Coordinates of C-alpha atoms and ligand atoms in Angstrom, one line a residue:
Chain X
X1 CA -0.2 0.1 0.1
X2 CA 1.1 3.5 -0.6
X3 CA 0.8 6.2 2.0
X4 CA -2.6 7.4 0.5
X5 CA -3.8 4.0 -0.1
X6 CA -3.0 3.5 3.9
X7 CA -5.0 6.7 4.9
X8 CA -7.9 5.6 2.3
X9 CA -8.4 2.5 4.3
X10 CA -8.3 3.9 7.5
X11 CA -10.6 6.7 6.3
X12 CA -13.0 4.1 5.2
X13 CA -13.1 2.4 8.6
X14 CA -14.0 5.7 9.9
X15 CA -17.0 5.9 7.8
X16 CA -18.1 2.7 8.6
X17 CA -17.6 3.2 12.2
X18 CA -19.4 6.7 12.2
X19 CA -22.7 5.4 10.5
X20 CA -22.9 2.3 12.4
X21 CA -22.1 4.6 15.9
X22 CA -25.5 6.8 14.9
X23 CA -27.3 4.1 12.8
X24 CA -28.0 6.7 10.1
X25 CA -25.9 8.2 7.5
X26 CA -24.7 7.6 4.2
X27 CA -21.7 5.1 3.5
X28 CA -22.2 4.1 -0.2
X29 CA -21.0 7.4 -1.6
X30 CA -18.6 8.3 1.2
X31 CA -16.6 5.4 0.2
X32 CA -16.7 5.6 -3.4
X33 CA -15.0 9.1 -3.0
X34 CA -12.5 8.5 0.0
X35 CA -9.8 7.9 -2.5
X36 CA -10.4 11.5 -4.2
X37 CA -11.0 13.4 -0.5
X38 CA -7.5 11.7 0.7
X39 CA -5.4 12.3 -2.6
X40 CA -7.1 15.8 -2.7
X41 CA -6.6 16.9 1.0
X42 CA -3.2 14.7 1.5
X43 CA -1.1 15.5 -1.5
X44 CA -2.8 17.6 -4.1
X45 CA -4.3 21.0 -2.4
X46 CA -2.2 23.6 -1.2
X47 CA -3.5 24.0 2.5
X48 CA -2.2 26.3 5.4
X49 CA -0.1 23.7 7.8
X50 CA 0.0 26.4 10.5
X51 CA -1.1 24.9 14.0
X52 CA -3.2 26.7 15.8
X53 CA -4.8 26.1 19.3
X54 CA -4.9 22.4 20.3
X55 CA -2.1 21.7 18.2
X56 CA -4.9 21.7 15.4
X57 CA -4.3 23.1 12.0
X58 CA -5.7 26.7 12.5
X59 CA -8.6 27.0 10.0
X60 CA -9.5 30.5 8.2
X61 CA -13.0 30.7 6.7
X62 CA -11.3 33.2 3.9
X63 CA -8.9 30.7 2.9
X64 CA -6.8 33.0 1.0
X65 CA -3.5 31.9 -0.3
X66 CA -5.1 28.1 0.1
X67 CA -6.8 25.8 -2.2
X68 CA -10.6 25.5 -0.8
X69 CA -12.8 22.3 -1.6
X70 CA -16.6 22.4 -0.9
X71 CA -18.8 19.2 -0.7
X72 CA -22.1 19.5 -2.8
X73 CA -23.5 16.1 -2.5
X74 CA -23.5 16.7 1.7
X75 CA -24.8 13.7 2.6
X76 CA -21.6 12.2 2.0
X77 CA -20.5 14.0 5.0
X78 CA -18.9 11.4 6.6
X79 CA -15.9 10.8 4.4
X80 CA -15.2 14.8 4.9
X81 CA -15.4 14.8 8.2
X82 CA -13.0 11.7 8.5
X83 CA -10.6 13.2 5.8
X84 CA -10.8 16.6 7.8
X85 CA -9.9 14.9 11.1
X86 CA -7.3 12.7 9.8
X87 CA -5.8 15.8 8.1
X88 CA -5.5 17.6 11.6
X89 CA -8.4 20.0 11.6
X90 CA -9.9 18.6 14.8
X91 CA -9.3 15.3 16.9
X92 CA -10.6 12.1 15.5
X93 CA -12.0 11.4 18.9
X94 CA -15.0 13.7 17.7
X95 CA -16.0 11.6 14.8
X96 CA -17.9 9.7 17.4
X97 CA -20.3 12.4 17.9
X98 CA -21.4 12.3 14.2
X99 CA -25.1 13.1 14.2
X100 CA -25.8 12.9 17.8
X101 CA -27.3 15.9 19.8
X102 CA -24.9 18.8 20.3
X103 CA -22.4 17.5 17.6
X104 CA -20.5 20.1 15.6
X105 CA -20.6 16.9 12.9
X106 CA -24.0 17.5 11.6
X107 CA -25.6 14.9 9.7
X108 CA -24.9 17.0 6.4
X109 CA -22.0 19.5 7.0
X110 CA -22.8 23.2 8.3
X111 CA -20.8 26.7 8.9
X112 CA -23.6 26.6 12.0
X113 CA -21.6 24.7 14.5
X114 CA -18.2 26.3 13.4
X115 CA -16.4 22.5 12.5
X116 CA -12.8 23.5 11.1
X117 CA -12.6 23.0 7.6
X118 CA -16.2 23.9 6.5
X119 CA -17.0 26.7 4.7
X120 CA -20.6 26.4 3.6
X121 CA -23.4 24.1 4.4
X122 CA -24.7 21.4 2.1
X123 CA -27.2 18.6 2.1
X124 CA -29.9 20.2 -0.4
X125 CA -28.3 18.8 -3.2
X126 CA -27.5 21.2 -6.7
X127 CA -26.1 24.2 -4.6
X128 CA -22.5 23.5 -4.2
X129 CA -20.9 24.2 -7.9
X130 CA -22.3 27.6 -7.6
X131 CA -20.8 28.2 -4.0
X132 CA -17.7 27.0 -5.6
X133 CA -17.7 29.2 -8.7
X134 CA -18.3 32.3 -6.5
X135 CA -15.4 31.2 -4.2
X136 CA -13.4 31.2 -7.6
X137 CA -14.4 34.5 -8.6
X138 CA -13.6 35.9 -5.0
X139 CA -10.2 34.4 -5.8
X140 CA -9.6 36.1 -9.1
X141 CA -10.8 39.3 -7.6
X142 CA -8.4 38.9 -4.6
X143 CA -5.5 38.3 -7.1
X144 CA -5.1 34.5 -5.5
X145 CA -3.7 32.2 -7.4
X146 CA -5.1 28.9 -5.5
X147 CA -7.4 26.5 -6.8
X148 CA -11.0 25.9 -5.8
X149 CA -12.4 22.4 -5.9
X150 CA -15.8 21.2 -6.1
X151 CA -17.7 17.6 -5.6
X152 CA -21.0 16.5 -6.6
X153 CA -22.8 13.3 -7.1
X154 CA -24.2 11.9 -10.4
X155 CA -28.0 12.1 -9.2
X156 CA -27.2 15.3 -8.0
X157 CA -27.0 16.2 -11.7
X158 CA -30.5 16.0 -12.2
X159 CA -30.9 19.5 -10.3
X160 CA -31.2 22.7 -12.6
X161 CA -29.4 24.8 -10.7
X162 CA -26.3 22.4 -11.4
X163 CA -26.5 23.6 -15.2
X164 CA -27.1 27.0 -14.4
X165 CA -23.7 26.9 -12.7
X166 CA -22.1 24.6 -15.7
X167 CA -23.4 27.4 -18.0
X168 CA -21.8 30.4 -16.5
X169 CA -18.6 29.2 -15.3
X170 CA -16.9 28.9 -18.9
X171 CA -18.8 31.6 -20.1
X172 CA -16.8 33.7 -17.4
X173 CA -13.6 32.2 -17.5
X174 CA -13.5 30.7 -14.1
X175 CA -10.5 28.5 -14.6
X176 CA -9.1 28.1 -11.4
X177 CA -12.2 25.7 -10.7
X178 CA -12.0 22.0 -11.0
X179 CA -15.2 20.2 -10.6
X180 CA -15.3 16.5 -9.9
X181 CA -18.7 14.4 -10.7
X182 CA -18.9 11.3 -8.7
X183 CA -20.4 8.9 -11.2
X184 CA -20.9 5.9 -9.5
X185 CA -24.4 5.2 -11.5
X186 CA -26.3 5.2 -8.4
X187 CA -28.5 7.1 -6.4
X188 CA -31.8 6.8 -3.8
X189 CA -34.2 5.2 -5.9
X190 CA -31.8 3.0 -8.2
X191 CA -29.4 3.4 -10.8
X192 CA -29.1 7.0 -12.7
X193 CA -30.1 5.4 -15.7
X194 CA -33.2 4.3 -14.9
X195 CA -34.2 7.1 -12.5
X196 CA -33.2 9.7 -14.9
X197 CA -30.3 9.1 -17.1
X198 CA -27.7 11.3 -17.5
X199 CA -26.7 10.2 -20.5
X200 CA -23.1 11.3 -21.7
X201 CA -22.3 13.6 -18.7
X202 CA -18.7 14.3 -20.2
X203 CA -20.3 15.3 -23.3
X204 CA -22.7 17.6 -21.9
X205 CA -19.9 19.5 -19.9
X206 CA -17.9 19.6 -22.8
X207 CA -20.7 21.4 -24.8
X208 CA -21.2 23.8 -22.1
X209 CA -17.4 24.8 -22.4
X210 CA -15.5 22.7 -20.2
X211 CA -12.1 21.2 -20.2
X212 CA -13.7 17.5 -19.5
X213 CA -11.1 14.6 -18.0
X214 CA -12.0 11.1 -17.3
X215 CA -10.6 9.1 -14.1
X216 CA -11.2 5.6 -12.3
X217 CA -11.8 7.4 -8.9
X218 CA -11.0 4.2 -6.6
X219 CA -7.5 3.8 -8.4
X220 CA -5.1 6.0 -6.5
X221 CA -2.2 6.1 -9.3
X222 CA -4.6 7.3 -11.6
X223 CA -6.2 9.7 -9.5
X224 CA -2.7 11.3 -8.6
X225 CA -1.6 11.3 -12.1
X226 CA -4.8 12.9 -13.1
X227 CA -4.6 15.8 -10.3
X228 CA -0.7 16.7 -11.4
X229 CA -1.9 16.7 -14.9
X230 CA -5.0 19.1 -13.4
X231 CA -2.1 21.4 -12.1
X232 CA -1.1 22.3 -15.5
X233 CA -4.3 23.0 -16.9
X234 CA -5.9 25.6 -14.6
X235 CA -5.6 29.0 -15.6
X236 CA -5.9 28.3 -19.6
X237 CA -9.5 29.8 -19.6
X238 CA -11.5 27.2 -19.2
X239 CA -13.1 25.3 -15.9
X240 CA -12.0 21.9 -15.8
X241 CA -14.5 19.2 -14.9
X242 CA -13.7 15.5 -14.0
X243 CA -16.2 12.4 -14.7
X244 CA -14.9 10.3 -11.9
X245 CA -16.0 6.7 -12.0
X246 CA -16.4 5.2 -8.8
X247 CA -18.2 2.2 -7.2
X248 CA -20.6 3.2 -4.7
X249 CA -19.6 1.2 -1.6
X250 CA -15.9 0.8 -2.6
X251 CA -13.8 -1.0 -0.3
X252 CA -16.8 -3.6 1.0
X253 CA -17.6 -6.5 -0.8
X254 CA -21.6 -6.6 0.0
X255 CA -21.9 -2.7 -0.2
X256 CA -20.7 -2.5 -3.9
X257 CA -22.7 -3.2 -7.2
X258 CA -26.1 -2.0 -5.9
X259 CA -27.6 1.8 -4.4
X260 CA -28.7 -0.3 -1.6
X261 CA -26.3 1.2 0.6
X262 CA -26.8 4.6 -0.4
X263 CA -28.0 6.0 2.9
X264 CA -28.5 2.5 5.5
X265 CA -26.1 1.9 8.1
X266 CA -24.5 -1.3 9.1
X267 CA -25.5 -3.6 11.7
X268 CA -23.1 -4.7 14.3
X269 CA -22.2 -7.9 12.4
X270 CA -22.5 -6.1 9.1
X271 CA -20.0 -3.5 10.6
X272 CA -17.8 -6.5 11.5
X273 CA -17.7 -8.3 8.3
X274 CA -16.7 -4.9 6.7
X275 CA -14.2 -3.9 9.0
X276 CA -12.7 -6.9 8.3
X277 CA -12.1 -6.0 4.4
X278 CA -10.0 -2.8 5.6
X279 CA -7.0 -2.4 7.2
X280 CA -6.5 -0.3 10.0
X281 CA -3.5 1.6 9.5
X282 CA -3.7 4.9 11.4
X283 CA -5.7 3.5 14.3
X284 CA -9.3 3.6 14.8
X285 CA -10.3 6.9 17.1
Chain U
X1 CA -61.5 14.2 30.1
X2 CA -62.2 11.7 27.3
X3 CA -59.0 9.3 27.7
X4 CA -57.0 8.4 24.4
X5 CA -55.2 5.2 24.2
X6 CA -53.8 3.5 21.3
X7 CA -52.3 0.1 20.4
X8 CA -49.8 0.6 17.7
X9 CA -47.5 3.4 16.7
X10 CA -47.2 4.1 13.0
X11 CA -45.4 7.1 10.6
X12 CA -47.6 9.4 9.7
X13 CA -45.7 9.0 6.1
X14 CA -47.2 5.5 6.1
X15 CA -50.9 6.9 6.2
X16 CA -50.0 8.8 3.3
X17 CA -48.8 5.9 1.2
X18 CA -51.7 3.9 2.2
X19 CA -54.3 7.1 1.4
X20 CA -52.4 7.1 -2.1
X21 CA -53.1 3.5 -2.5
X22 CA -56.8 3.7 -2.1
X23 CA -56.8 7.0 -4.1
X24 CA -55.0 4.6 -7.0
X25 CA -57.6 2.5 -6.8
X26 CA -60.6 5.0 -6.6
X27 CA -59.8 7.8 -8.5
X28 CA -58.2 7.4 -12.1
X29 CA -57.2 10.8 -12.5
X30 CA -54.4 10.9 -9.7
X31 CA -51.3 10.8 -10.6
X32 CA -48.1 10.6 -8.3
X33 CA -44.9 12.2 -8.7
X34 CA -41.9 11.6 -6.7
X35 CA -38.1 13.1 -7.0
X36 CA -35.9 10.3 -6.2
X37 CA -37.1 9.1 -2.9
X38 CA -40.0 6.7 -3.4
X39 CA -39.2 4.5 -0.1
X40 CA -39.4 7.7 2.2
X41 CA -42.7 9.0 0.5
X42 CA -44.0 5.1 1.1
X43 CA -45.0 5.2 -2.3
X44 CA -44.3 1.6 -3.2
X45 CA -48.2 0.1 -3.4
X46 CA -49.3 2.9 -5.3
X47 CA -46.4 2.6 -7.9
X48 CA -46.9 -1.2 -8.0
X49 CA -50.5 -1.0 -8.9
X50 CA -50.5 1.7 -10.9
X51 CA -47.0 2.1 -12.5
X52 CA -48.5 4.0 -15.6
X53 CA -49.7 7.0 -13.2
X54 CA -46.2 7.1 -11.5
X55 CA -43.7 10.2 -12.6
X56 CA -40.3 9.6 -11.4
X57 CA -38.7 13.0 -11.9
X58 CA -35.1 12.1 -10.4
X59 CA -33.3 14.8 -8.0
X60 CA -35.4 17.7 -9.9
X61 CA -37.9 19.2 -7.5
X62 CA -38.6 22.6 -9.5
X63 CA -39.5 20.5 -12.6
X64 CA -41.6 18.2 -10.6
X65 CA -43.8 21.3 -9.5
X66 CA -43.9 22.8 -13.1
X67 CA -44.8 19.2 -14.8
X68 CA -47.5 18.5 -11.6
X69 CA -49.1 22.0 -12.7
X70 CA -48.9 21.0 -16.2
X71 CA -50.8 18.0 -15.5
X72 CA -53.6 19.6 -14.1
X73 CA -54.6 21.1 -17.9
X74 CA -56.2 18.1 -18.9
X75 CA -57.6 17.2 -15.8
X76 CA -55.1 15.1 -13.9
X77 CA -54.8 15.4 -10.1
X78 CA -51.0 15.1 -9.5
X79 CA -49.6 14.7 -6.1
X80 CA -46.2 15.9 -6.1
X81 CA -44.2 14.6 -3.2
X82 CA -41.0 14.7 -1.7
X83 CA -39.4 16.1 1.7
X84 CA -40.8 19.1 3.2
X85 CA -37.9 21.1 2.6
X86 CA -37.5 20.4 -1.1
X87 CA -41.4 20.7 -1.7
X88 CA -41.2 24.3 -0.2
X89 CA -38.1 26.3 0.5
X90 CA -36.4 24.7 -2.5
X91 CA -39.0 25.6 -5.3
X92 CA -41.0 28.5 -3.5
X93 CA -41.4 30.4 -6.7
X94 CA -42.3 27.7 -8.5
X95 CA -45.6 26.8 -6.2
X96 CA -46.0 30.4 -6.2
X97 CA -46.3 31.1 -10.1
X98 CA -47.4 27.8 -11.4
X99 CA -49.4 26.3 -8.5
X100 CA -50.6 28.9 -6.4
X101 CA -51.1 32.2 -8.9
X102 CA -52.2 29.9 -11.6
X103 CA -54.6 28.3 -9.0
X104 CA -53.6 25.0 -10.4
X105 CA -55.2 21.4 -8.6
X106 CA -51.7 20.5 -7.4
X107 CA -51.4 18.5 -3.8
X108 CA -48.1 19.1 -2.8
X109 CA -47.4 16.2 -0.4
X110 CA -44.4 16.8 1.9
X111 CA -42.7 13.8 4.2
X112 CA -40.0 14.4 6.9
X113 CA -41.3 18.0 7.8
X114 CA -39.7 19.4 11.1
X115 CA -37.2 18.6 13.6
X116 CA -38.3 14.8 13.8
X117 CA -36.7 14.2 10.8
X118 CA -33.9 13.9 13.3
X119 CA -30.3 12.9 12.2
X120 CA -29.8 14.4 8.9
X121 CA -30.1 17.8 10.8
X122 CA -31.0 21.2 9.8
X123 CA -30.3 21.4 6.1
X124 CA -33.4 19.1 5.7
X125 CA -35.5 20.2 8.9
X126 CA -37.9 22.8 7.7
X127 CA -39.4 24.7 10.1
X128 CA -40.8 27.3 8.0
X129 CA -43.0 25.4 5.4
X130 CA -46.5 26.3 7.0
X131 CA -45.8 29.8 7.1
X132 CA -44.6 29.9 3.7
X133 CA -47.4 28.1 2.1
X134 CA -50.0 29.9 4.1
X135 CA -49.1 33.2 3.0
X136 CA -50.0 32.1 -0.5
X137 CA -53.2 33.5 -1.7
X138 CA -55.6 30.3 -2.2
X139 CA -53.2 27.6 -0.9
X140 CA -54.8 25.1 1.6
X141 CA -52.6 23.8 4.1
X142 CA -52.8 20.8 6.3
X143 CA -50.7 19.0 8.9
X144 CA -52.6 16.1 10.4
X145 CA -52.0 14.1 13.3
X146 CA -51.3 10.6 13.1
X147 CA -51.5 7.7 10.6
X148 CA -55.2 7.7 10.3
X149 CA -55.9 10.9 10.0
X150 CA -53.2 11.4 7.3
X151 CA -54.5 8.5 5.5
X152 CA -58.3 10.1 5.5
X153 CA -56.8 13.8 4.5
X154 CA -54.5 12.2 1.3
X155 CA -58.0 10.9 0.4
X156 CA -60.1 13.9 1.0
X157 CA -57.7 16.5 -0.8
X158 CA -58.5 14.6 -3.9
X159 CA -61.8 15.6 -3.7
X160 CA -61.0 19.2 -3.3
X161 CA -60.4 21.3 -6.5
X162 CA -57.7 23.7 -5.6
X163 CA -54.1 23.8 -4.6
X164 CA -52.9 22.0 -1.2
X165 CA -50.0 21.6 0.9
X166 CA -50.2 18.4 3.1
X167 CA -47.4 18.2 5.3
X168 CA -46.7 14.9 7.4
X169 CA -43.4 13.1 9.0
X170 CA -40.9 10.3 9.5
X171 CA -41.2 9.5 13.5
X172 CA -43.3 6.6 14.5
X173 CA -46.3 8.1 16.9
X174 CA -49.0 6.8 18.3
X175 CA -52.4 5.9 16.4
X176 CA -55.3 7.5 18.1
X177 CA -57.8 8.8 15.6
X178 CA -60.8 6.9 14.5
X179 CA -59.7 4.9 11.6
X180 CA -62.8 5.2 9.4
X181 CA -63.0 9.0 10.0
X182 CA -64.1 11.4 7.4
X183 CA -61.7 14.6 7.0
X184 CA -63.3 17.8 6.6
X185 CA -60.8 20.6 5.4
X186 CA -61.0 23.6 7.5
X187 CA -63.0 22.0 10.6
X188 CA -61.1 21.7 13.8
X189 CA -61.4 18.4 15.8
X190 CA -62.8 18.9 19.4
X191 CA -60.4 16.2 20.9
X192 CA -61.3 17.1 24.3
X193 CA -63.5 19.8 26.0
X194 CA -62.1 22.1 28.8
X195 CA -62.9 25.5 30.4
X196 CA -59.3 26.6 31.7
X197 CA -57.3 27.0 28.6
X198 CA -57.7 26.4 25.1
X199 CA -54.8 24.2 23.6
X200 CA -54.7 24.3 20.0
X201 CA -52.1 22.0 18.6
X202 CA -51.4 20.8 14.8
X203 CA -49.6 17.4 13.7
X204 CA -47.0 15.7 16.0
X205 CA -47.9 18.0 18.8
X206 CA -51.6 16.9 19.0
X207 CA -50.3 13.8 20.8
X208 CA -48.2 15.5 23.4
X209 CA -51.0 18.2 24.1
X210 CA -53.6 15.1 25.1
X211 CA -50.4 14.3 27.4
X212 CA -50.3 17.5 28.5
X213 CA -54.0 17.6 29.0
X214 CA -53.6 14.8 31.4
X215 CA -51.0 16.3 33.3
X216 CA -53.0 19.6 33.9
X217 CA -55.8 17.5 34.9
X218 CA -53.9 15.8 37.5
X219 CA -53.1 19.7 38.7
X220 CA -56.6 20.3 39.0
X221 CA -56.4 22.2 35.5
X222 CA -59.3 21.9 32.7
X223 CA -57.9 22.2 29.6
X224 CA -59.7 22.0 26.2
X225 CA -57.8 20.7 23.5
X226 CA -58.2 21.1 19.6
X227 CA -56.8 19.4 16.7
X228 CA -56.1 22.3 14.0
X229 CA -55.7 19.9 11.2
X230 CA -56.2 22.3 8.6
X231 CA -54.2 25.3 9.1
X232 CA -55.4 27.4 6.3
X233 CA -58.4 28.0 5.8
X234 CA -58.3 28.0 9.5
X235 CA -61.4 27.2 11.3
X236 CA -62.0 30.7 13.4
X237 CA -65.6 29.9 14.7
X238 CA -64.2 26.8 16.7
X239 CA -61.1 29.2 18.1
X240 CA -63.3 31.8 18.9
X241 CA -66.1 29.9 21.1
X242 CA -63.0 28.0 22.7
X243 CA -61.5 30.9 23.9
X244 CA -64.4 32.9 24.7
X245 CA -65.2 30.1 27.0
X246 CA -61.6 29.7 28.5
X247 CA -60.1 32.8 28.1
X248 CA -56.8 32.1 27.1
X249 CA -54.6 29.8 24.5
X250 CA -51.8 28.0 23.7
X251 CA -50.8 27.1 20.2
X252 CA -48.6 24.3 19.7
X253 CA -46.6 23.0 16.7
X254 CA -43.1 21.4 15.2
X255 CA -42.4 24.9 13.2
X256 CA -41.0 28.4 13.9
X257 CA -43.7 30.4 16.3
X258 CA -42.9 33.1 13.7
X259 CA -45.4 32.5 10.6
X260 CA -46.8 29.4 12.0
X261 CA -50.1 28.3 13.4
X262 CA -49.9 30.1 16.4
X263 CA -49.5 33.5 14.7
X264 CA -52.9 32.6 12.5
X265 CA -54.6 31.9 15.7
X266 CA -52.9 35.4 17.2
X267 CA -54.5 37.1 13.8
X268 CA -58.0 35.9 14.8
X269 CA -57.7 37.0 18.6
X270 CA -56.1 40.2 18.1
X271 CA -59.1 41.2 15.7
X272 CA -62.1 39.5 17.3
X273 CA -61.3 38.4 20.8
X274 CA -58.2 39.8 22.6
X275 CA -57.4 36.6 25.1
X276 CA -53.4 35.8 26.4
X277 CA -51.8 33.3 23.9
X278 CA -48.4 31.6 24.4
X279 CA -46.6 29.5 22.0
X280 CA -45.4 26.4 21.7
X281 CA -43.0 26.2 18.9
X282 CA -39.2 26.6 17.5
X283 CA -38.1 30.0 18.6
X284 CA -36.1 31.5 15.9
X285 CA -33.3 29.1 15.5
X286 CA -32.4 26.1 13.4
X287 CA -32.6 22.6 14.4
X288 CA -29.8 19.9 14.5
X289 CA -28.7 16.1 14.1
X290 CA -30.2 14.0 17.2
X291 CA -33.1 11.6 17.3
X292 CA -36.8 12.9 17.3
X293 CA -37.2 12.4 21.0
X294 CA -34.0 14.4 22.0
X295 CA -35.0 17.2 19.3
X296 CA -38.4 17.6 20.7
X297 CA -37.4 18.1 24.2
X298 CA -34.2 20.1 23.6
X299 CA -36.1 22.5 21.3
X300 CA -39.3 22.9 23.9
X301 CA -41.8 21.0 21.7
X302 CA -42.9 18.2 24.5
X303 CA -46.0 17.6 26.7
X304 CA -44.2 19.5 29.4
X305 CA -43.6 22.7 27.3
X306 CA -47.1 22.6 26.7
X307 CA -48.4 22.0 30.0
X308 CA -46.1 25.4 31.5
X309 CA -47.1 27.3 28.4
X310 CA -50.9 26.6 29.7
X311 CA -50.0 27.5 32.8
X312 CA -48.2 31.0 31.7
X313 CA -51.5 31.5 29.4
X314 CA -53.7 30.8 32.7
X315 CA -51.6 33.3 34.8
X316 CA -52.4 36.0 32.3
X317 CA -56.1 36.0 32.4
X318 CA -57.5 39.2 33.8
Ligands
LIG401 C1 -32.4 18.9 -3.4 C2 -32.4 17.3 -2.7 N1 -33.4 16.5 -3.2 C3 -33.4 15.2 -2.6 C4 -32.5 15.0 -1.7 C5 -32.8 13.7 -0.8 N2 -31.2 12.9 -1.2 C6 -30.3 13.1 -0.8 S1 -29.0 11.9 -1.4 C7 -29.8 11.6 -2.8 C8 -29.3 10.9 -3.6 C9 -27.9 11.3 -4.5 O1 -28.0 10.9 -5.5 P1 -26.0 11.0 -5.8 O2 -26.0 12.5 -5.8 O3 -25.8 10.5 -7.1 O4 -25.3 10.6 -4.7 P2 -24.9 8.8 -4.3 O5 -26.0 8.5 -4.0 O6 -24.4 8.3 -5.2 O7 -24.2 9.3 -2.9 C10 -31.1 12.3 -2.7 C11 -32.1 12.3 -3.5 C12 -31.8 15.9 -1.3 N3 -30.5 15.9 -0.4 N4 -31.5 17.4 -1.6
LIG402 MG1 -24.6 8.6 -7.4

């Protein structure tokens, strides 16, 4: 295992234990996107490494001089929280409070409880790309050369607002923006194909004026190669969209190849079976 | 005081699903729409029996509301369904222009309303929907109190010609109303007659109000409890008759106090019969993750909170 792969393994354990701990939440998409978030936060993104109170990363809402990440499909909060904690924004033991009363780790990400690392509430689908564009425009106005990353779901692409944003960004040279679509082919009521087919998403983004790339989002080598390439492609007048093929439930055999684990928590036996497939690399919280 | 008991607990959304199944069998014009939440809305039976009258919209609520408005042109009775937050705040202008202003016969049916949605947290816990919907001219707003009443309301709104917002929820709660009740839109239901204070409750708070009534009785206070399942049009006559008798009132709802049932009652009392009114509702704050019971307790929506409000209202009587 490479270092990034070993972090991803721990993040997947965290995800499973978090949703098990509160018997709610969304393991499927979280497991599928674990590799991307790890690659972004532990390698790709320029992050201010200054430590503040308690030895945790000091978090600044404005994020000037830092790359920023926006999670539009907020239901996969478990992967976001785990990666933020493992990266040092807050203590990993706090992951145990996920979705419980008085927690900073709300069901969907929120700024309301001031969890370090979160810059916007999400959960109601379809809104994140617009926010990411605004944030990217703010960077341009500030003369700030750092980048903005955004992740959306593929079912989420059915929301009209996504396409308002998709149309806007190329027309306004928002070329400091990288949007990922988690193409796992699944959503709540079944396959995206059956529910409301996205058809050729990449071709659509291309037609709107985006530079479109494709990647296997569960292959860490491919991912890191793609991310390196992206660094050369930004700033060239076009926003970048990545159609990221993933497997919902990646890493746990019985959670893969279906939409069933979109938003269901494992019971005790299922948790044990799932954890046996993922190495504990950094120590469970 | 009448005693209410229950033998089972069920979620109101399942009452909606059961009502939809009946409508599928009895009214060929009823069409169901959903935005990727079929299981949560309990539509499985309707879809199984009437696949050609079900429209899966995918995650596109604005489009769903617009399509529902269009379906009415030609005589269909569309039931547009999703979580309450996405059925109201997400699509307010679509509802306003294409449904309310155009006066289309669309039934907006919304589950997972309020805090009792639980762990998903504030992004999904809409506490402003009753207010938003009741402000729209011509919109009927209904928030039934248990499984049986939700089923009856679902069936009744198909018979009514005009836009309706029907609100229900996720938690399993006592089933205590008559399974064969006839649901009358706009007609308040006298749960328990009393003389000392009028408690007007809606939705999940009706059962809490019944509990509160028993707790008050133990302290020698005789509360009148009225189920306001229809927030608009409001049963002014029932409200005035009750408050003229008791001299004070409490409103109880799983909603912001600003703009909810309590404010509707306040308007009636201010204009027609001045009397103290105490609000039980969420006080200008967003919700959070937690179990439904924890949240109802923390945000002051319990029987205990109703008891305290009743005592405050009584103490303010002249
Ligand atoms: C506006 C809005 N409508 C509906 C929902 C309910 N919902 C949560 S996740 C989801 C499915 C999302 O599908 P996708 O984006 O493919 O994510 P995945 O299931 O792959 O994780 C739905 C419909 C929501 N959160 N927001
Ligand atoms: Mg998906």
